[in-house]
């Protein structure tokens, strides 16, 4: 049966990657939602050249909705009118915004979306774009802090698992607020998934660092980035595996999603065991 997929934050970097990928699969009809149609802020933050007139990759006009993530009524109408089956929730403010804006959009907006989605009988699954930044606090202590300093660790790093306590980064207040917003929304997913009144499955994907150029072979990036880099191809493979295995997944699943990087310090064993997710790309430490 063809599934109808709604992607929030559709004009963002990850939204464009997934729309371009999933639109080629006849098993899915892709809908998009965003509060604007501008290119992702990631291009500016990473100083990626933008061609004049370049536009984000979006679904056709009749399948794209300009809607704020905090507008519960319009979200409910979009889901209901299109009989959406799967929601890939990407809408989120970056760590460059104020604490107040991050909490309003990332936390309150996600709660509004979750609440609207579980009330619709057609919704089967929500894939929530969490982040490896839920555990970025570990980079502030040895042995993980060596990566921030671009020092090759003297030993293999114990990998942080989904059972380890999330620890936000304390780099600055907005950075910490962003980390905490992802932790908060994972707790929301746990709460909603544990309700006996809904059968909606919640998949929390702790995405690694996805960059605009899809290239990691650059000295501009330190190993705190490279160790958790996720290529566009590996991102798409992960989403494919989740969609293909939807029927056998539990009501709540949490996965780290990165490429096969040297000194990757997050554990992806459960994604390999549950989904047969095997990253194809990876950053390699080049000894000189």
PDB file of N, CA and C in Angstrom, residues 12 31 60 66 74 91 96 101 128 149 155 161 167 179 201 205 219 224 230 239 267 274 280:
ATOM      1  N   UNK A  12      14.352  22.800   4.893  1.00  0.00           N
ATOM      2  CA  UNK A  12      15.681  22.693   5.481  1.00  0.00           C
ATOM      3  C   UNK A  12      16.581  21.743   4.718  1.00  0.00           C
ATOM      4  N   UNK A  31       4.526  14.815   1.135  1.00  0.00           N
ATOM      5  CA  UNK A  31       3.977  16.138   1.418  1.00  0.00           C
ATOM      6  C   UNK A  31       4.998  16.892   2.266  1.00  0.00           C
ATOM      7  N   UNK A  60       5.654  19.166  -4.950  1.00  0.00           N
ATOM      8  CA  UNK A  60       4.839  20.036  -5.807  1.00  0.00           C
ATOM      9  C   UNK A  60       3.968  20.976  -4.971  1.00  0.00           C
ATOM     10  N   UNK A  66       2.515  26.044   3.721  1.00  0.00           N
ATOM     11  CA  UNK A  66       3.188  27.030   4.566  1.00  0.00           C
ATOM     12  C   UNK A  66       2.439  27.046   5.889  1.00  0.00           C
ATOM     13  N   UNK A  74      -4.088  24.102  12.018  1.00  0.00           N
ATOM     14  CA  UNK A  74      -3.720  23.886  10.610  1.00  0.00           C
ATOM     15  C   UNK A  74      -3.000  22.555  10.434  1.00  0.00           C
ATOM     16  N   UNK A  91      11.233  19.917  11.643  1.00  0.00           N
ATOM     17  CA  UNK A  91      11.134  21.342  11.956  1.00  0.00           C
ATOM     18  C   UNK A  91      11.782  21.654  13.296  1.00  0.00           C
ATOM     19  N   UNK A  96      21.801  28.473  17.076  1.00  0.00           N
ATOM     20  CA  UNK A  96      22.189  29.874  16.934  1.00  0.00           C
ATOM     21  C   UNK A  96      21.087  30.824  17.389  1.00  0.00           C
ATOM     22  N   UNK A 101      13.253  31.272  21.778  1.00  0.00           N
ATOM     23  CA  UNK A 101      12.774  30.788  20.479  1.00  0.00           C
ATOM     24  C   UNK A 101      12.976  29.280  20.351  1.00  0.00           C
ATOM     25  N   UNK A 128      11.038  11.189  14.573  1.00  0.00           N
ATOM     26  CA  UNK A 128      11.448  12.473  15.131  1.00  0.00           C
ATOM     27  C   UNK A 128      12.950  12.664  14.961  1.00  0.00           C
ATOM     28  N   UNK A 149      39.879  18.554  20.701  1.00  0.00           N
ATOM     29  CA  UNK A 149      41.218  19.133  20.572  1.00  0.00           C
ATOM     30  C   UNK A 149      41.969  18.591  19.363  1.00  0.00           C
ATOM     31  N   UNK A 155      43.220   5.215  22.936  1.00  0.00           N
ATOM     32  CA  UNK A 155      42.514   3.947  23.072  1.00  0.00           C
ATOM     33  C   UNK A 155      41.160   4.060  22.389  1.00  0.00           C
ATOM     34  N   UNK A 161      25.643   4.600  24.492  1.00  0.00           N
ATOM     35  CA  UNK A 161      24.481   3.873  23.993  1.00  0.00           C
ATOM     36  C   UNK A 161      23.204   4.650  24.291  1.00  0.00           C
ATOM     37  N   UNK A 167      23.377  13.865  28.257  1.00  0.00           N
ATOM     38  CA  UNK A 167      24.052  14.991  28.905  1.00  0.00           C
ATOM     39  C   UNK A 167      24.217  16.094  27.862  1.00  0.00           C
ATOM     40  N   UNK A 179      20.387  21.367  22.863  1.00  0.00           N
ATOM     41  CA  UNK A 179      20.562  19.986  23.325  1.00  0.00           C
ATOM     42  C   UNK A 179      19.396  19.562  24.203  1.00  0.00           C
ATOM     43  N   UNK A 201       3.619   4.776  16.415  1.00  0.00           N
ATOM     44  CA  UNK A 201       4.990   4.441  16.788  1.00  0.00           C
ATOM     45  C   UNK A 201       5.855   5.689  16.704  1.00  0.00           C
ATOM     46  N   UNK A 205      15.395   9.506  16.049  1.00  0.00           N
ATOM     47  CA  UNK A 205      16.646   9.324  15.309  1.00  0.00           C
ATOM     48  C   UNK A 205      17.648  10.376  15.762  1.00  0.00           C
ATOM     49  N   UNK A 219      40.190  19.935   6.263  1.00  0.00           N
ATOM     50  CA  UNK A 219      40.865  20.253   7.514  1.00  0.00           C
ATOM     51  C   UNK A 219      40.121  21.300   8.341  1.00  0.00           C
ATOM     52  N   UNK A 224      35.499  16.356  16.617  1.00  0.00           N
ATOM     53  CA  UNK A 224      34.206  16.301  17.302  1.00  0.00           C
ATOM     54  C   UNK A 224      33.077  16.318  16.270  1.00  0.00           C
ATOM     55  N   UNK A 230      27.405  12.266   9.384  1.00  0.00           N
ATOM     56  CA  UNK A 230      26.474  11.354   8.699  1.00  0.00           C
ATOM     57  C   UNK A 230      26.328  11.825   7.258  1.00  0.00           C
ATOM     58  N   UNK A 239      16.583   6.086   6.867  1.00  0.00           N
ATOM     59  CA  UNK A 239      15.147   6.342   6.735  1.00  0.00           C
ATOM     60  C   UNK A 239      14.470   5.218   5.947  1.00  0.00           C
ATOM     61  N   UNK A 267      26.955   4.440  19.870  1.00  0.00           N
ATOM     62  CA  UNK A 267      26.718   3.035  19.545  1.00  0.00           C
ATOM     63  C   UNK A 267      25.513   2.874  18.617  1.00  0.00           C
ATOM     64  N   UNK A 274      18.209  -4.173  14.454  1.00  0.00           N
ATOM     65  CA  UNK A 274      16.774  -3.993  14.193  1.00  0.00           C
ATOM     66  C   UNK A 274      16.471  -3.727  12.725  1.00  0.00           C
ATOM     67  N   UNK A 280      27.578   3.257   4.811  1.00  0.00           N
ATOM     68  CA  UNK A 280      28.437   3.022   3.644  1.00  0.00           C
ATOM     69  C   UNK A 280      29.607   4.000   3.550  1.00  0.00           C
TER      70      UNK A 280
END
